[in-house]
Short mmCIF file of C-alpha atoms in Angstrom, two decimals:
data_model
loop_
_atom_site.label_atom_id
_atom_site.label_comp_id
_atom_site.label_asym_id
_atom_site.label_seq_id
_atom_site.Cartn_x
_atom_site.Cartn_y
_atom_site.Cartn_z
CA MET A 29 -57.92 42.25 -71.84
CA ALA A 30 -54.69 40.41 -72.65
CA ASP A 31 -52.80 43.32 -71.09
CA GLN A 32 -54.79 42.85 -67.88
CA VAL A 33 -53.96 39.15 -67.74
CA MET A 34 -50.26 39.89 -68.24
CA ALA A 35 -50.44 42.59 -65.55
CA LEU A 36 -52.10 40.13 -63.16
CA SER A 37 -49.19 37.72 -63.50
CA ALA A 38 -46.83 40.46 -62.27
CA LEU A 39 -49.12 41.48 -59.39
CA GLN A 40 -49.46 39.50 -56.20
CA PRO A 41 -51.97 39.54 -53.34
CA LYS A 42 -51.19 41.82 -50.42
CA ILE A 43 -49.38 40.26 -47.48
CA PRO A 44 -49.36 41.47 -43.85
CA ASN A 45 -46.62 43.65 -42.38
CA ASN A 46 -47.01 41.97 -38.98
CA PRO A 47 -45.21 38.65 -38.28
CA ALA A 48 -48.07 37.50 -36.02
CA TRP A 49 -49.97 36.53 -39.18
CA ARG A 50 -49.25 32.92 -40.14
CA PRO A 51 -49.65 31.69 -43.72
CA MET A 52 -52.26 28.97 -44.17
CA ALA A 53 -52.94 26.52 -46.95
CA TYR A 54 -55.53 27.87 -49.35
CA GLU A 55 -56.49 26.94 -52.88
CA SER A 56 -58.29 29.62 -54.87
CA ASN A 57 -61.06 28.49 -57.20
CA THR A 58 -61.25 31.85 -59.01
CA GLY A 59 -58.28 31.42 -61.33
CA TYR A 60 -56.65 34.46 -59.71
CA PRO A 61 -53.86 34.41 -57.11
CA ALA A 62 -54.88 34.31 -53.45
CA VAL A 63 -53.19 33.56 -50.13
CA ALA A 64 -54.55 32.96 -46.63
CA PHE A 65 -53.33 34.06 -43.21
CA TYR A 66 -54.40 33.43 -39.62
CA HIS A 67 -53.72 35.63 -36.56
CA LYS A 68 -53.95 33.26 -33.59
CA ALA A 69 -54.07 35.91 -30.83
CA LEU A 70 -56.96 37.73 -32.51
CA GLY A 71 -58.65 34.69 -34.06
CA LEU A 72 -58.81 36.44 -37.44
CA TYR A 73 -58.64 34.66 -40.78
CA VAL A 74 -57.83 36.61 -43.96
CA ILE A 75 -57.83 35.64 -47.60
CA SER A 76 -55.90 38.14 -49.68
CA GLY A 77 -56.43 37.89 -53.41
CA LEU A 78 -56.25 39.69 -56.70
CA GLU A 79 -59.30 39.62 -58.97
CA VAL A 80 -60.97 41.42 -61.87
CA PRO A 81 -64.65 41.60 -60.84
CA GLU A 82 -65.35 44.56 -63.15
CA ALA A 83 -63.48 44.96 -66.44
CA GLU A 84 -63.82 48.76 -66.42
CA ILE A 85 -61.92 48.95 -63.10
CA GLY A 86 -59.31 46.31 -63.87
CA PRO A 87 -57.47 44.27 -61.25
CA GLU A 88 -58.40 44.81 -57.61
CA TYR A 89 -56.95 43.58 -54.35
CA HIS A 90 -59.60 41.62 -52.44
CA ILE A 91 -59.27 41.21 -48.68
CA SER A 92 -61.81 38.89 -47.00
CA ILE A 93 -61.90 38.80 -43.20
CA SER A 94 -63.65 36.47 -40.78
CA LYS A 95 -63.19 35.57 -37.13
CA SER A 96 -62.91 32.11 -35.57
CA GLY A 97 -65.83 31.12 -33.40
CA ARG A 98 -66.81 28.05 -31.42
CA ASN A 99 -69.44 27.12 -33.99
CA GLY A 100 -67.57 28.19 -37.12
CA PRO A 101 -66.64 31.53 -38.62
CA ARG A 102 -68.25 34.72 -37.42
CA ARG A 103 -68.10 38.37 -38.37
CA CYS A 104 -65.21 40.52 -37.15
CA SER A 105 -65.80 44.03 -35.84
CA ALA A 106 -65.29 47.20 -37.88
CA ALA A 107 -62.28 48.03 -35.66
CA GLU A 108 -60.73 44.60 -36.33
CA ALA A 109 -61.32 45.03 -40.06
CA ALA A 110 -59.64 48.47 -39.99
CA MET A 111 -56.62 46.94 -38.22
CA VAL A 112 -56.41 44.17 -40.83
CA LEU A 113 -56.58 46.67 -43.70
CA LYS A 114 -53.76 48.68 -42.13
CA GLN A 115 -51.59 45.58 -41.63
CA PHE A 116 -52.23 44.46 -45.23
CA ASP A 117 -51.52 47.95 -46.63
CA ALA A 118 -55.09 48.19 -47.94
CA GLU A 119 -56.35 51.32 -46.21
CA GLY A 120 -58.85 53.06 -48.45
CA ALA A 121 -60.38 49.78 -49.62
CA THR A 122 -64.15 49.82 -50.14
CA GLU A 123 -66.30 47.36 -48.17
CA ASP A 124 -68.75 45.36 -50.32
CA ASN A 125 -70.20 42.28 -48.60
CA HIS A 126 -72.24 39.46 -50.11
CA SER A 127 -72.09 37.28 -47.01
CA SER A 128 -73.60 37.84 -43.58
CA VAL A 129 -70.34 36.71 -41.94
CA ILE A 130 -67.34 37.70 -44.06
CA ARG A 131 -66.24 41.30 -44.48
CA SER A 132 -64.94 41.84 -48.04
CA PHE A 133 -62.85 44.81 -49.07
CA TRP A 134 -61.83 45.87 -52.58
CA LEU A 135 -58.92 48.11 -53.55
CA PRO A 136 -58.24 48.87 -57.23
CA VAL A 137 -54.63 48.43 -58.31
CA ASN A 138 -55.10 51.64 -60.33
CA GLU A 139 -54.87 54.15 -57.48
CA SER A 140 -56.92 56.76 -59.38
CA LEU A 141 -59.95 54.44 -58.99
CA ILE A 142 -59.69 53.99 -55.20
CA GLY A 143 -63.05 54.70 -53.61
CA HIS A 144 -65.03 53.57 -56.68
CA GLU A 145 -68.24 51.87 -55.59
CA CYS A 146 -69.48 48.74 -57.35
CA ASP A 147 -72.65 49.26 -59.39
CA CYS A 148 -74.26 46.45 -57.39
CA LYS A 149 -74.60 48.74 -54.37
CA ASP A 150 -77.26 50.78 -56.18
CA GLU A 151 -79.03 47.76 -57.68
CA GLU A 152 -79.16 45.29 -54.80
CA ALA A 153 -81.19 45.33 -51.60
CA ALA A 154 -78.97 45.80 -48.56
CA ILE A 155 -79.38 44.37 -45.08
CA LYS A 156 -77.94 46.55 -42.32
CA GLU A 157 -76.87 45.05 -39.01
CA GLY A 158 -75.19 47.69 -36.84
CA ASP A 159 -71.96 48.73 -38.56
CA PHE A 160 -72.27 45.92 -41.12
CA GLU A 161 -74.08 46.06 -44.44
CA TRP A 162 -74.42 43.14 -46.84
CA ARG A 163 -76.28 42.15 -49.98
CA PRO A 164 -77.58 38.58 -50.19
CA LEU A 165 -76.82 36.55 -53.28
CA THR A 166 -79.90 36.62 -55.49
CA GLN A 167 -80.62 35.07 -58.87
CA GLY A 168 -80.18 38.50 -60.44
CA ASN A 169 -76.74 38.84 -58.87
CA ALA A 170 -75.79 35.33 -59.95
CA ASP A 171 -76.93 36.03 -63.52
CA ARG A 172 -74.92 39.27 -63.58
CA ALA A 173 -71.79 37.45 -62.35
CA LYS A 174 -72.27 34.76 -65.00
CA ARG A 175 -72.57 37.38 -67.78
CA MET A 176 -69.41 39.10 -66.56
CA ARG A 177 -67.51 35.78 -66.40
CA GLU A 178 -68.65 34.82 -69.90
CA GLN A 179 -67.63 38.23 -71.27
CA SER A 180 -64.23 37.91 -69.63
CA GLU A 181 -63.76 34.43 -71.12
CA ALA A 182 -64.79 35.72 -74.56
CA ASP A 183 -62.30 38.60 -74.26
CA ASN A 184 -59.50 36.18 -73.31
CA GLY A 185 -60.57 33.44 -75.71
#
């Protein structure tokens, strides 16, 4: 695990290749690096981070996308998400959502693991809304995340 932590310090979140994206202030509460961008013309907000949600996969790029709305954030379309992934050089990322609004994409740093699906997809009930699928946060999911966090802390401790 120490090797993963050292590798994370050398890796940085993905940044857009389009100058229309403007950096925004963002403070990550995960302990991993993350940056935020806003595209004014499209009303899209992106948080680009680097995390280790599953030890067996190692570090993954995490791209979260939402759209500005009059009454707060709303979900972007699948086409908008595809455009964001292309501009953040994250094509091939796997969508795994735990919010009804934010589209979350995961891309392993280890390219041989691209396309790997999280075990949660088989274990959690999914809600499908058109081209969007998400899994609500349940106590079981929260307990699983806590166990993973505790294991990670023990491995680094």
